[in-house]
Coordinates of C-alpha atoms in Angstrom, one line a residue:
X7 CA 26.5 49.5 -2.1
X8 CA 25.6 52.8 -3.6
X9 CA 26.1 53.6 -7.1
X10 CA 25.5 56.3 -9.8
X11 CA 23.2 55.7 -12.9
X12 CA 25.5 58.4 -14.6
X13 CA 28.4 56.2 -14.7
X14 CA 29.9 56.1 -18.2
X15 CA 30.0 52.7 -20.6
X16 CA 33.9 52.3 -19.8
X17 CA 33.6 53.3 -16.1
X18 CA 30.6 51.1 -15.8
X19 CA 32.4 47.9 -17.4
X20 CA 35.5 48.9 -15.0
X21 CA 33.3 48.7 -12.0
X22 CA 31.5 45.7 -13.0
X23 CA 34.8 43.8 -13.3
X24 CA 36.1 45.0 -10.2
X25 CA 33.3 44.3 -8.1
X26 CA 32.7 47.6 -6.9
X27 CA 29.1 47.5 -8.3
X28 CA 26.7 45.7 -6.2
X29 CA 23.0 44.8 -7.2
X30 CA 21.0 47.5 -8.6
X31 CA 20.3 51.4 -8.1
X32 CA 17.3 51.8 -5.4
X33 CA 17.1 48.7 -4.6
X34 CA 16.3 47.4 -1.0
X35 CA 19.0 45.3 0.6
X36 CA 17.2 44.5 3.7
X37 CA 14.0 44.0 3.0
X38 CA 12.8 40.8 4.2
X39 CA 10.3 40.4 1.8
X40 CA 12.3 41.7 -1.2
X41 CA 9.7 43.4 -3.6
X42 CA 12.8 45.5 -4.6
X43 CA 15.5 42.7 -5.6
X44 CA 16.7 43.0 -8.9
X45 CA 14.8 40.8 -11.4
X46 CA 15.1 39.7 -14.6
X47 CA 13.1 36.9 -16.2
X48 CA 16.4 35.6 -17.9
X49 CA 17.3 34.3 -14.1
X50 CA 14.0 33.3 -13.2
X51 CA 13.8 30.4 -10.6
X52 CA 10.5 29.4 -11.0
X53 CA 8.5 27.0 -8.4
X54 CA 5.6 25.0 -9.9
X55 CA 2.7 24.2 -7.6
X56 CA -0.2 21.9 -8.2
X57 CA -2.1 23.6 -5.6
X58 CA -4.5 20.9 -4.7
X59 CA -1.7 18.7 -3.7
X60 CA 0.5 21.3 -1.9
X61 CA -1.1 22.6 1.4
X62 CA -5.1 22.8 2.8
X63 CA -5.5 26.0 3.9
X64 CA -9.5 25.6 4.3
X65 CA -11.2 22.1 4.6
X66 CA -14.6 24.0 4.3
X67 CA -14.1 24.2 0.5
X68 CA -12.6 20.5 0.2
X69 CA -15.8 19.0 -1.3
X70 CA -16.9 21.8 -3.5
X71 CA -19.5 20.8 -6.5
X72 CA -20.1 17.6 -4.5
X73 CA -16.3 16.3 -5.2
X74 CA -15.3 13.5 -2.5
X75 CA -11.9 13.0 -1.0
X76 CA -12.5 8.9 -1.4
X77 CA -14.0 8.2 -5.0
X78 CA -16.8 5.5 -4.9
X79 CA -14.3 3.0 -5.7
X80 CA -12.4 3.7 -2.7
X81 CA -9.4 5.2 -4.5
X82 CA -7.6 8.6 -3.8
X83 CA -5.5 8.6 -6.7
X84 CA -7.6 11.1 -8.9
X85 CA -9.6 13.2 -6.4
X86 CA -9.4 16.7 -4.9
X87 CA -6.8 16.6 -2.0
X88 CA -7.6 19.8 -0.5
X89 CA -5.0 22.2 -1.2
X90 CA -6.2 25.6 -1.8
X91 CA -4.9 29.5 -2.3
X92 CA -5.4 29.7 1.6
X93 CA -2.8 27.0 1.9
X94 CA -0.2 28.5 -0.6
X95 CA -0.5 31.8 0.8
X96 CA 0.4 30.3 4.6
X97 CA 3.5 28.7 2.8
X98 CA 4.8 31.4 0.8
X99 CA 7.7 32.2 3.5
X100 CA 8.7 28.6 2.8
X101 CA 8.7 28.8 -0.9
X102 CA 10.6 32.3 -0.8
X103 CA 13.1 30.4 1.3
X104 CA 14.1 28.5 -1.9
X105 CA 15.1 31.7 -3.5
X106 CA 12.1 31.5 -5.8
X107 CA 11.2 34.5 -7.7
X108 CA 8.5 33.3 -9.8
X109 CA 5.7 30.6 -9.1
X110 CA 3.4 28.9 -11.7
X111 CA 0.3 27.8 -10.2
X112 CA -2.0 25.0 -11.9
X113 CA -5.1 26.7 -13.7
X114 CA -7.2 28.5 -11.0
X115 CA -10.3 28.4 -13.5
X116 CA -13.6 26.4 -12.6
X117 CA -12.8 22.9 -13.7
X118 CA -15.4 20.2 -14.6
X119 CA -17.4 19.2 -11.8
X120 CA -17.4 15.4 -12.5
X121 CA -14.8 12.6 -13.3
X122 CA -13.7 10.7 -16.0
X123 CA -12.0 7.1 -16.0
X124 CA -8.5 6.9 -14.6
X125 CA -5.2 4.8 -15.3
X126 CA -4.9 2.5 -18.1
X127 CA -7.6 0.2 -16.6
X128 CA -9.9 2.7 -15.5
X129 CA -9.7 1.6 -12.1
X130 CA -10.7 4.8 -10.5
X131 CA -12.6 8.4 -10.9
X132 CA -10.3 11.0 -12.3
X133 CA -11.3 14.7 -11.4
X134 CA -9.8 17.7 -12.6
X135 CA -7.5 18.7 -9.4
X136 CA -4.6 19.2 -12.2
X137 CA -6.3 22.2 -13.9
X138 CA -6.5 20.8 -17.4
X139 CA -10.3 20.4 -17.6
X140 CA -11.6 23.9 -18.0
X141 CA -15.1 24.3 -17.5
X142 CA -15.7 28.1 -16.9
X143 CA -12.9 30.3 -17.6
X144 CA -14.3 33.3 -16.0
X145 CA -15.1 32.1 -12.6
X146 CA -12.3 30.5 -10.0
X147 CA -12.6 26.7 -9.0
X148 CA -14.4 26.9 -5.3
X149 CA -12.1 23.8 -4.6
X150 CA -9.0 26.5 -4.9
X151 CA -10.8 29.2 -3.0
X152 CA -12.6 32.7 -3.8
X153 CA -11.7 35.7 -5.7
X154 CA -10.8 37.6 -2.5
X155 CA -8.6 34.5 -1.6
X156 CA -6.5 34.5 -4.6
X157 CA -6.3 38.2 -5.0
X158 CA -4.6 38.0 -1.5
X159 CA -2.5 35.4 -2.5
X160 CA -1.0 37.1 -5.6
X161 CA -0.6 40.2 -3.6
X162 CA 1.3 38.5 -0.7
X163 CA 3.6 37.0 -3.3
X164 CA 4.2 40.2 -4.8
X165 CA 5.6 41.6 -1.3
X166 CA 8.1 38.7 -1.1
X167 CA 9.4 39.7 -4.9
X168 CA 7.7 36.6 -6.3
X169 CA 6.2 36.9 -9.6
X170 CA 2.8 34.9 -10.1
X171 CA 2.2 32.7 -13.4
X172 CA -0.9 30.8 -13.9
X173 CA -1.2 27.5 -16.2
X174 CA -3.4 28.6 -19.6
X175 CA -5.2 26.0 -21.4
X176 CA -6.5 27.3 -24.5
X177 CA -6.3 23.9 -26.6
X178 CA -9.2 22.0 -25.5
X179 CA -12.3 22.0 -22.8
X180 CA -13.2 19.5 -20.1
X181 CA -14.5 16.0 -21.0
X182 CA -18.3 15.9 -20.6
X183 CA -18.8 14.2 -17.2
X184 CA -22.2 13.0 -15.8
X185 CA -22.0 15.9 -13.1
X186 CA -21.8 18.6 -15.5
X187 CA -24.5 16.9 -17.7
X188 CA -26.7 17.0 -14.2
X189 CA -25.5 20.6 -12.9
X190 CA -26.0 22.4 -16.2
X191 CA -28.3 20.5 -18.1
X192 CA -26.6 19.5 -21.3
X193 CA -26.2 16.2 -23.4
X194 CA -27.2 12.8 -23.2
X195 CA -26.6 9.3 -21.3
X196 CA -26.7 6.0 -22.8
X197 CA -29.6 3.6 -21.8
X198 CA -31.5 6.3 -19.8
X199 CA -28.9 6.6 -17.1
X200 CA -29.7 9.3 -14.8
X201 CA -26.8 11.6 -14.9
X202 CA -27.6 12.9 -11.4
X203 CA -27.4 9.3 -9.9
X204 CA -24.2 7.4 -8.7
X205 CA -22.9 5.4 -11.5
X206 CA -20.7 2.4 -10.8
X207 CA -19.1 0.1 -13.6
X208 CA -20.7 -3.4 -13.9
X209 CA -17.6 -5.2 -13.6
X210 CA -18.9 -8.5 -14.5
X211 CA -19.9 -7.0 -17.9
X212 CA -16.3 -5.7 -18.3
X213 CA -16.9 -2.1 -17.6
X214 CA -14.8 0.1 -15.9
X215 CA -14.6 4.2 -15.3
X216 CA -13.8 4.7 -18.7
X217 CA -17.4 3.4 -20.0
X218 CA -19.1 6.0 -18.2
X219 CA -22.6 6.4 -20.1
X220 CA -22.2 9.7 -22.0
X221 CA -23.8 9.3 -25.3
X222 CA -21.8 11.3 -27.8
X223 CA -23.9 11.0 -30.6
X224 CA -25.9 13.8 -32.5
X225 CA -28.7 14.9 -29.8
X226 CA -30.1 18.5 -29.8
X227 CA -29.4 18.4 -26.2
X228 CA -25.6 18.4 -26.9
X229 CA -26.1 22.0 -28.5
X230 CA -26.4 22.9 -25.1
X231 CA -23.0 22.3 -24.5
X232 CA -20.3 24.2 -26.4
X233 CA -21.9 23.3 -29.6
X234 CA -20.4 22.9 -33.2
X235 CA -19.1 26.4 -33.8
X236 CA -16.6 26.0 -30.7
X237 CA -15.1 22.6 -30.3
X238 CA -14.7 19.3 -32.4
X239 CA -16.4 16.6 -30.7
X240 CA -18.6 13.5 -32.1
X241 CA -22.0 14.7 -31.3
X242 CA -21.2 17.9 -33.8
X243 CA -20.4 15.4 -36.6
X244 CA -16.6 15.7 -36.2
X245 CA -15.0 12.5 -34.3
X246 CA -12.8 13.4 -31.5
X247 CA -10.2 10.8 -31.0
X248 CA -6.6 10.5 -29.8
X249 CA -4.8 12.7 -32.5
X250 CA -2.0 15.1 -33.1
X251 CA -1.5 18.5 -34.6
X252 CA -3.9 21.8 -34.9
X253 CA -7.6 21.4 -35.2
X254 CA -7.1 17.8 -33.7
X255 CA -8.4 16.1 -30.5
X256 CA -5.4 15.4 -28.0
X257 CA -6.4 12.5 -25.9
X258 CA -10.1 12.7 -26.7
X259 CA -10.3 16.2 -25.5
X260 CA -12.7 18.5 -27.1
X261 CA -10.6 20.8 -29.2
X262 CA -11.5 24.5 -29.5
X263 CA -11.8 26.0 -33.0
X264 CA -9.3 28.9 -32.4
X265 CA -6.7 28.1 -34.9
X266 CA -7.9 31.5 -36.7
X267 CA -8.2 34.5 -34.3
X268 CA -9.9 36.3 -37.5
X269 CA -12.3 33.6 -37.8
X270 CA -16.0 34.1 -37.9
X271 CA -17.7 35.4 -34.9
X272 CA -19.6 32.8 -32.6
X273 CA -22.3 33.1 -29.9
X274 CA -21.7 32.0 -26.3
X275 CA -22.6 28.6 -25.2
X276 CA -26.4 28.0 -23.8
X277 CA -24.7 26.2 -20.8
X278 CA -22.7 29.3 -19.9
X279 CA -25.2 31.6 -20.6
X280 CA -27.6 29.8 -18.2
X281 CA -24.7 29.8 -15.6
X282 CA -24.2 33.2 -15.6
X283 CA -28.0 34.2 -15.2
X284 CA -27.2 33.4 -11.3
X285 CA -24.0 35.5 -10.8
X286 CA -21.8 34.4 -7.9
X287 CA -19.5 37.2 -6.6
X288 CA -17.7 34.8 -4.4
X289 CA -16.1 33.1 -7.7
X290 CA -16.8 35.1 -10.8
X291 CA -13.7 37.0 -12.0
X292 CA -15.0 40.7 -12.1
X293 CA -12.8 41.7 -15.0
X294 CA -14.2 38.8 -17.1
X295 CA -17.9 40.0 -16.9
X296 CA -17.8 42.1 -19.7
X297 CA -16.8 39.1 -22.1
X298 CA -20.0 36.9 -20.8
X299 CA -22.0 38.7 -23.6
X300 CA -21.9 39.7 -27.5
X301 CA -19.9 37.8 -30.6
X302 CA -16.5 37.2 -31.6
X303 CA -14.2 34.5 -32.6
X304 CA -13.6 31.8 -30.6
X305 CA -9.6 32.7 -30.1
X306 CA -10.8 36.2 -29.7
X307 CA -13.2 35.1 -26.3
X308 CA -10.6 32.9 -25.3
X309 CA -7.9 35.5 -24.9
X310 CA -10.2 37.9 -23.3
X311 CA -11.3 35.3 -20.4
X312 CA -8.0 34.7 -19.8
X313 CA -6.2 38.2 -19.8
X314 CA -9.0 39.2 -17.6
X315 CA -7.3 37.1 -14.6
X316 CA -4.4 39.7 -15.6
X317 CA -6.4 42.7 -15.3
X318 CA -8.4 41.7 -12.2
X319 CA -5.1 40.0 -10.3
X320 CA -2.1 41.4 -11.6
X321 CA -0.7 38.1 -12.8
X322 CA 2.5 38.4 -14.1
X323 CA 2.7 35.9 -16.9
X324 CA 1.5 32.5 -17.9
X325 CA 2.9 28.8 -18.5
X326 CA 1.2 27.8 -21.8
X327 CA -0.1 24.4 -22.0
X328 CA 0.1 22.4 -25.1
X329 CA 1.7 25.1 -27.3
X330 CA 1.8 23.3 -30.4
X331 CA -1.8 22.3 -30.6
X332 CA -2.9 26.0 -30.8
X333 CA -1.7 28.3 -33.7
X334 CA 1.0 30.8 -33.2
X335 CA -1.3 33.6 -34.1
X336 CA -3.8 32.7 -31.4
X337 CA -1.2 32.6 -28.8
X338 CA 0.1 36.0 -29.9
X339 CA -3.4 37.4 -29.5
X340 CA -3.4 36.2 -25.9
X341 CA -0.2 37.9 -25.3
X342 CA -1.2 41.1 -26.9
X343 CA -4.5 41.3 -24.4
X344 CA -2.5 40.0 -21.5
X345 CA 0.3 43.1 -22.0
X346 CA -2.4 45.5 -22.1
X347 CA -4.3 43.9 -19.2
X348 CA -1.1 44.3 -17.2
X349 CA -0.4 47.6 -17.9
X350 CA -4.2 48.8 -17.0
X351 CA -3.9 46.8 -13.6
X352 CA -0.7 48.5 -12.7
X353 CA -2.3 51.8 -13.0
X354 CA -5.2 51.1 -11.2
X355 CA -3.1 49.7 -8.4
X356 CA -0.5 51.8 -7.6
X357 CA 0.3 52.0 -3.9
X358 CA -1.9 48.9 -3.2
X359 CA 0.2 46.4 -4.5
X360 CA 4.3 46.7 -5.0
X361 CA 3.9 44.8 -8.5
X362 CA 2.1 47.8 -9.5
X363 CA 5.5 49.5 -9.9
X364 CA 7.4 46.8 -11.4
X365 CA 8.5 47.4 -15.1
X366 CA 8.9 44.0 -16.3
X367 CA 7.3 43.1 -19.4
X368 CA 4.3 40.3 -19.3
X369 CA 6.0 36.8 -19.4
X370 CA 5.0 33.7 -21.2
X371 CA 6.4 30.4 -21.3
X372 CA 5.2 27.3 -23.1
X373 CA 5.0 23.5 -23.3
X374 CA 6.4 22.5 -26.4
X375 CA 6.8 18.8 -26.0
X376 CA 10.3 17.5 -26.7
X377 CA 11.5 21.0 -27.0
X378 CA 14.8 21.6 -26.1
X379 CA 16.8 24.7 -26.9
X380 CA 16.1 27.5 -29.6
X381 CA 18.0 30.9 -28.6
X382 CA 17.8 32.3 -31.6
X383 CA 14.3 31.8 -32.3
X384 CA 14.3 30.1 -35.7
X385 CA 11.0 28.2 -34.7
X386 CA 9.5 31.5 -34.6
X387 CA 7.6 31.0 -30.9
X388 CA 8.8 34.2 -29.7
X389 CA 8.3 36.7 -33.1
X390 CA 4.9 35.3 -34.2
X391 CA 3.8 33.6 -31.1
X392 CA 4.6 36.3 -28.3
X393 CA 6.4 33.6 -26.3
X394 CA 9.6 35.0 -24.0
X395 CA 10.6 31.3 -23.5
X396 CA 9.9 27.5 -23.7
X397 CA 10.4 24.6 -21.5
X398 CA 13.4 22.7 -21.9
X399 CA 12.6 19.1 -21.7
X400 CA 16.3 17.6 -22.1
X401 CA 16.9 16.8 -18.7
X402 CA 13.7 14.8 -18.3
X403 CA 12.5 13.9 -21.7
X404 CA 10.7 10.3 -21.0
X405 CA 7.1 9.5 -20.6
X406 CA 6.0 8.7 -17.2
X407 CA 8.8 6.6 -15.5
X408 CA 10.6 6.5 -12.6
X409 CA 13.7 8.5 -12.1
X410 CA 14.7 9.0 -15.7
X411 CA 16.3 12.5 -15.6
X412 CA 20.0 13.4 -16.9
X413 CA 21.4 15.5 -14.2
X414 CA 23.0 18.7 -15.4
X415 CA 26.9 19.2 -14.7
X416 CA 29.6 21.5 -15.5
X417 CA 29.8 20.8 -18.9
X418 CA 25.8 21.8 -19.4
X419 CA 27.0 25.1 -17.4
X420 CA 29.1 25.7 -20.5
X421 CA 27.1 24.8 -23.1
X422 CA 24.0 26.3 -21.5
X423 CA 26.2 29.4 -20.6
X424 CA 27.1 30.1 -24.2
X425 CA 23.5 29.6 -25.3
X426 CA 21.7 32.1 -22.9
X427 CA 24.6 34.0 -21.1
X428 CA 24.8 37.7 -22.2
X429 CA 26.9 40.4 -20.6
X430 CA 23.6 42.8 -21.7
X431 CA 20.6 42.1 -23.4
X432 CA 18.6 38.7 -23.8
X433 CA 18.5 35.9 -26.3
X434 CA 15.0 36.3 -29.0
X435 CA 13.9 32.8 -27.0
X436 CA 14.7 31.9 -23.8
X437 CA 14.5 28.4 -22.1
X438 CA 13.0 27.2 -18.6
X439 CA 14.8 23.9 -17.4
X440 CA 13.5 21.5 -15.2
X441 CA 14.5 18.0 -13.4
X442 CA 11.4 16.7 -12.7
X443 CA 7.8 17.1 -14.2
X444 CA 4.3 16.3 -13.4
X445 CA 4.1 14.5 -16.8
X446 CA 7.4 12.8 -17.0
X447 CA 9.1 11.9 -13.5
X448 CA 10.5 12.8 -10.4
X449 CA 13.9 13.1 -10.3
X450 CA 15.7 11.7 -7.4
X451 CA 19.5 10.8 -7.5
X452 CA 21.5 9.6 -4.5
X453 CA 23.1 12.9 -4.0
X454 CA 20.2 15.5 -4.1
X455 CA 22.7 18.3 -2.8
X456 CA 24.8 17.9 -5.7
X457 CA 21.5 18.0 -7.9
X458 CA 20.8 21.3 -6.3
X459 CA 24.0 22.5 -7.2
X460 CA 24.2 21.2 -10.5
X461 CA 20.6 22.3 -11.3
X462 CA 20.2 25.7 -9.8
X463 CA 23.4 27.0 -11.3
X464 CA 22.6 26.1 -14.5
X465 CA 22.8 29.4 -16.6
X466 CA 19.4 30.4 -18.3
X467 CA 16.0 30.0 -16.1
X468 CA 15.0 26.9 -13.9
X469 CA 12.1 25.6 -12.8
X470 CA 11.4 23.5 -9.6
X471 CA 8.5 20.9 -9.3
X472 CA 7.2 21.5 -5.9
X473 CA 8.9 18.6 -3.5
X474 CA 12.3 18.6 -5.4
X475 CA 13.9 19.9 -2.8
X476 CA 12.5 17.7 -0.2
X477 CA 12.9 14.7 -2.3
X478 CA 8.8 14.2 -2.4
X479 CA 8.2 10.6 -3.4
X480 CA 6.1 9.1 -5.9
X481 CA 3.6 7.1 -4.0
X482 CA 2.2 5.8 -7.1
X483 CA -1.4 7.3 -6.4
X484 CA -1.9 5.2 -3.3
X485 CA -0.3 2.1 -4.9
X486 CA -2.4 1.8 -8.4
X487 CA -1.3 4.6 -10.7
X488 CA 2.5 6.1 -11.3
X489 CA 1.5 9.0 -13.1
X490 CA -0.9 10.0 -10.3
X491 CA 2.2 9.3 -8.1
X492 CA 4.3 12.1 -9.4
X493 CA 1.7 14.7 -8.1
X494 CA 1.7 13.1 -4.4
X495 CA 1.2 15.3 -1.8
X496 CA 3.9 18.1 -0.6
X497 CA 6.1 16.5 2.2
X498 CA 7.2 19.7 4.3
X499 CA 10.1 19.3 6.5
X500 CA 8.9 18.9 10.1
X501 CA 10.7 22.5 11.3
X502 CA 8.5 24.2 8.5
X503 CA 6.9 26.6 11.1
X504 CA 10.5 28.2 10.7
X505 CA 9.7 29.4 7.2
X506 CA 9.7 33.1 8.1
X507 CA 13.1 33.0 9.5
X508 CA 14.5 31.0 6.7
X509 CA 13.0 33.9 4.5
X510 CA 13.9 37.0 6.6
X511 CA 17.3 37.9 5.1
X512 CA 17.2 36.6 1.6
X513 CA 18.0 40.0 0.2
X514 CA 21.1 40.0 2.2
X515 CA 22.7 36.6 3.4
X516 CA 20.1 34.2 5.4
X517 CA 22.0 32.1 8.0
X518 CA 18.9 30.2 9.2
X519 CA 17.7 27.3 7.3
X520 CA 15.9 23.9 7.8
X521 CA 17.4 21.8 10.4
X522 CA 15.3 19.1 9.8
X523 CA 16.2 18.4 6.2
X524 CA 20.0 19.0 5.3
X525 CA 19.3 18.4 1.6
X526 CA 16.6 21.1 1.7
X527 CA 18.9 23.5 3.6
X528 CA 21.6 23.2 0.5
X529 CA 18.6 23.9 -1.8
X530 CA 17.7 27.1 0.1
X531 CA 21.4 28.4 0.5
X532 CA 21.7 28.0 -3.5
X533 CA 18.7 29.2 -4.3
X534 CA 18.9 32.1 -2.4
X535 CA 22.3 32.8 -4.1
X536 CA 20.6 32.8 -7.4
X537 CA 17.8 35.0 -6.0
X538 CA 20.1 37.8 -5.3
X539 CA 22.2 37.4 -8.3
X540 CA 20.9 38.2 -11.8
X541 CA 24.3 37.1 -13.3
X542 CA 23.5 33.3 -12.1
X543 CA 21.2 32.6 -14.8
X544 CA 21.5 35.5 -17.2
X545 CA 25.1 36.3 -17.2
X546 CA 28.2 36.1 -19.6
X547 CA 30.4 33.4 -18.2
X548 CA 33.9 32.7 -18.5
X549 CA 35.6 29.7 -17.2
X550 CA 39.2 30.5 -14.9
X551 CA 42.2 28.7 -14.5
X552 CA 41.1 27.0 -11.6
X553 CA 38.0 25.8 -13.0
X554 CA 35.8 28.4 -11.3
X555 CA 33.1 30.2 -13.0
X556 CA 33.0 34.3 -13.5
X557 CA 29.2 35.3 -14.6
X558 CA 28.8 39.0 -15.1
X559 CA 25.3 40.7 -16.1
X560 CA 24.0 44.1 -16.4
X561 CA 21.0 46.1 -17.3
X562 CA 21.4 49.7 -17.7
X563 CA 17.6 50.5 -17.6
X564 CA 17.5 48.8 -14.4
X565 CA 20.7 50.0 -12.9
X566 CA 21.6 46.3 -12.7
X567 CA 25.4 45.6 -12.4
X568 CA 26.3 42.0 -10.9
X569 CA 29.0 39.6 -10.7
X570 CA 29.6 36.3 -9.1
X571 CA 32.1 33.6 -8.9
X572 CA 31.4 30.1 -8.6
X573 CA 33.6 27.4 -7.4
X574 CA 32.4 23.4 -7.1
X575 CA 34.4 21.1 -5.0
X576 CA 37.1 21.5 -1.8
X577 CA 39.4 24.0 -2.2
X578 CA 41.5 26.3 -0.3
X579 CA 41.7 29.5 -2.5
X580 CA 39.4 30.3 -5.6
X581 CA 40.3 32.4 -8.4
X582 CA 37.9 35.6 -8.6
X583 CA 40.0 38.4 -10.3
X584 CA 38.3 38.4 -13.4
X585 CA 35.0 39.7 -11.6
X586 CA 36.3 41.4 -8.3
X587 CA 39.2 43.7 -7.7
X588 CA 41.7 43.1 -4.9
X589 CA 40.4 44.7 -1.5
X590 CA 36.6 44.0 -2.5
X591 CA 34.7 42.3 0.3
X592 CA 33.0 39.4 -0.6
X593 CA 30.1 36.7 0.9
X594 CA 30.3 32.9 0.5
X595 CA 26.4 32.3 0.3
X596 CA 27.1 28.7 1.2
X597 CA 29.6 28.7 4.0
X598 CA 28.2 31.8 5.2
X599 CA 31.6 33.4 5.8
X600 CA 33.2 36.7 4.2
X601 CA 36.3 37.1 2.6
X602 CA 38.6 39.8 1.1
X603 CA 40.3 39.6 -2.4
X604 CA 44.1 39.8 -2.5
X605 CA 46.3 39.3 -5.4
X606 CA 42.9 38.2 -7.5
X607 CA 41.7 35.4 -5.2
X608 CA 40.3 34.6 -1.8
X609 CA 41.8 32.0 0.8
X610 CA 39.6 30.0 2.8
X611 CA 38.5 26.3 3.6
X612 CA 36.2 25.9 1.0
X613 CA 33.9 22.5 1.3
X614 CA 31.7 21.4 -1.4
X615 CA 31.3 24.8 -3.2
X616 CA 31.9 28.4 -3.2
X617 CA 29.3 30.8 -4.1
X618 CA 31.0 34.1 -3.9
X619 CA 29.2 37.5 -4.3
X620 CA 29.4 41.0 -3.0
X621 CA 29.2 41.3 0.6
X622 CA 25.7 43.2 1.6

C-alpha cells in the first residue's frame, strides 16, 4: 500500500491508528529476498550460530592447521566438527524462513591452532571451535573458509535483508598451545618436551590434558609471543590466574593491556611479524594489512584490526564478548573506528551489495554477565561505551545447567513494552533477550510452540540460539561434558531442502512451512510476522479490553508506520479498533486467513493465537 512521505503529523497519526498506512515508502512488498524490508535494530530477531557446529559446506577445510575431528583421547567434545561459511551460506534460506533479520556468527578470526585441557577433569583436548581463542585478528580461520567465501556469505545474507554481526573478543588472547609454539616458534615447554610432537598425559602420574607441558616462567623465548607490553601473563612477571575485573585474567586467559586506549605505543609482537612475512591472500583480510606495521596503543591496534573486517566485508555490527573486562573507553574507540569503516564500505560497494544503500547505524551489543535491563542507560554503556544494547540474561541466568530457563509470558510483554516500546524514537540503551545460551543452557520446555509465541513476540530485541526452533538437544558433548553439549551439532528438519520455498514470500505472507517439524513451522510463522512488522519489538503497546495487544511504531526518516494486533488463545472475535479502522483488510500470520475490520473487530475462528497485520 503506497503512502506519501508528505503526510502531516496529525494525518500521519490518524493513518497509523486507522491502519491505512502499511509498511514503508519505497519498500518492496514482493521481494523473496527482502533486502528492502523495513528494519530497525529495536526489532531485531537475531540468530546466533556457532559456525563450526551448524553445517559443513566444504569438507576440504575440516582439518586445517592439523586439527582432528577426533582428538588423541578419542573424543569429539572439544574438536572442530566441520561447519563453515560455505555451509552457512547454503542454509541462509532456512535462517531467513525463521523471520531472522540479523545473524551473529562466532568470531571468524584465526584461532589458536592447538588445544588446551577440556572439561573439569581435563579428559579431552579442547580446541577453539567457538571463536574465543584469537591468535591473528587480521586473518580468517581456515576451518571457517576463505576471505572470498566469507565475502559471499555476507553478501548473500544482505540480499535476504539479514544484517551480519561477528563476535568480538577484545579482552584476551588465546592460551599458549603446543601447536602454536611449534608453528610460530615461541615459548618454552617443560622437561624438554618437543612442542611439535603428540603429547599425551601420563594417567598413572595423575596427569590430564590440563597438565600440557607449557612452562610459563620467564624465558627470552616467550618475548617472541605477545610480550609484556601486550598481555598479562606469568612469563612476563604478572601472574595470570582466574580473576575478575579490568586488567585481570579471566579463566587464566592472557589479558590484553587495553584499558587505556591512549596508553603508550607498543611494537607488534614478533610471532605475528614473522607470520606476516609470508602473505596468504586466501585468508589475510586486505583492509587489515595496513595495520600490520607501525606503533600505537594495544587498544588502537585491536580496534583497527577488528574494524578492518567492517571495511572489507560490510559487517553490520558486533556482539562484544566479556564487556565488563574491557574499559568503556576502549569499546567506544572500537565503535568510532567501525562506524567510519562501515561508511567507507558503503561508499565503495554501491551497486555491488544491497546493504551499501542501507542507512541503519552500525550496531554494537554486548555480553555483560548477569545484566538484565537498563533502558535509560544509567550504567553509561551507551553514552560512554558506544553500545546500542546489552544482552538480557533474565530468562536464562544460571551457569551450565539443563533447562533452567524462565519462559516469558504476557506479564513480561507488559513489563518489556513499558521499558522498550516507543511510538517513535528509541530508548538510550536497548536490550537483546534470549532463552537459550552457549554459556548457560538450552531452554527446552514441554510446549515449544508456546515458547515461540511468548518469546518471539516479546517487546525489545530477541536472540534465537541455533536449534531453539528445532529443539536441538544437549548431547553432553558425546556423553562427557554438559557444557560442550550446549553447542551440539545443528539438527535440521528432514525437509530442509524446501527452505527456499519457505523463505520465498516472507515479505508478504508465506504459506509454505516445514511439514516435517510442526513446532518449527510455528517458529517460522511467528518469526516472519515479527520480521514484517517493526512494531512487534519496537512499538508502543496498549492492552485492549479483550486482552489483545495493539502495538504501533513509526519512523518518519524511514517512512515506517506500522501497527499490529496480537491475541493469545482461542477466540471467535478479536478487538482491533485501536490499531485499525473499519473496512481495513487484514491478514492473520498464524491462520494465514484474511479478514475485514467491522465495528472495531474481526470475526473468525482463531485457534492458539491471532497475529493481525495489514493485508499485503
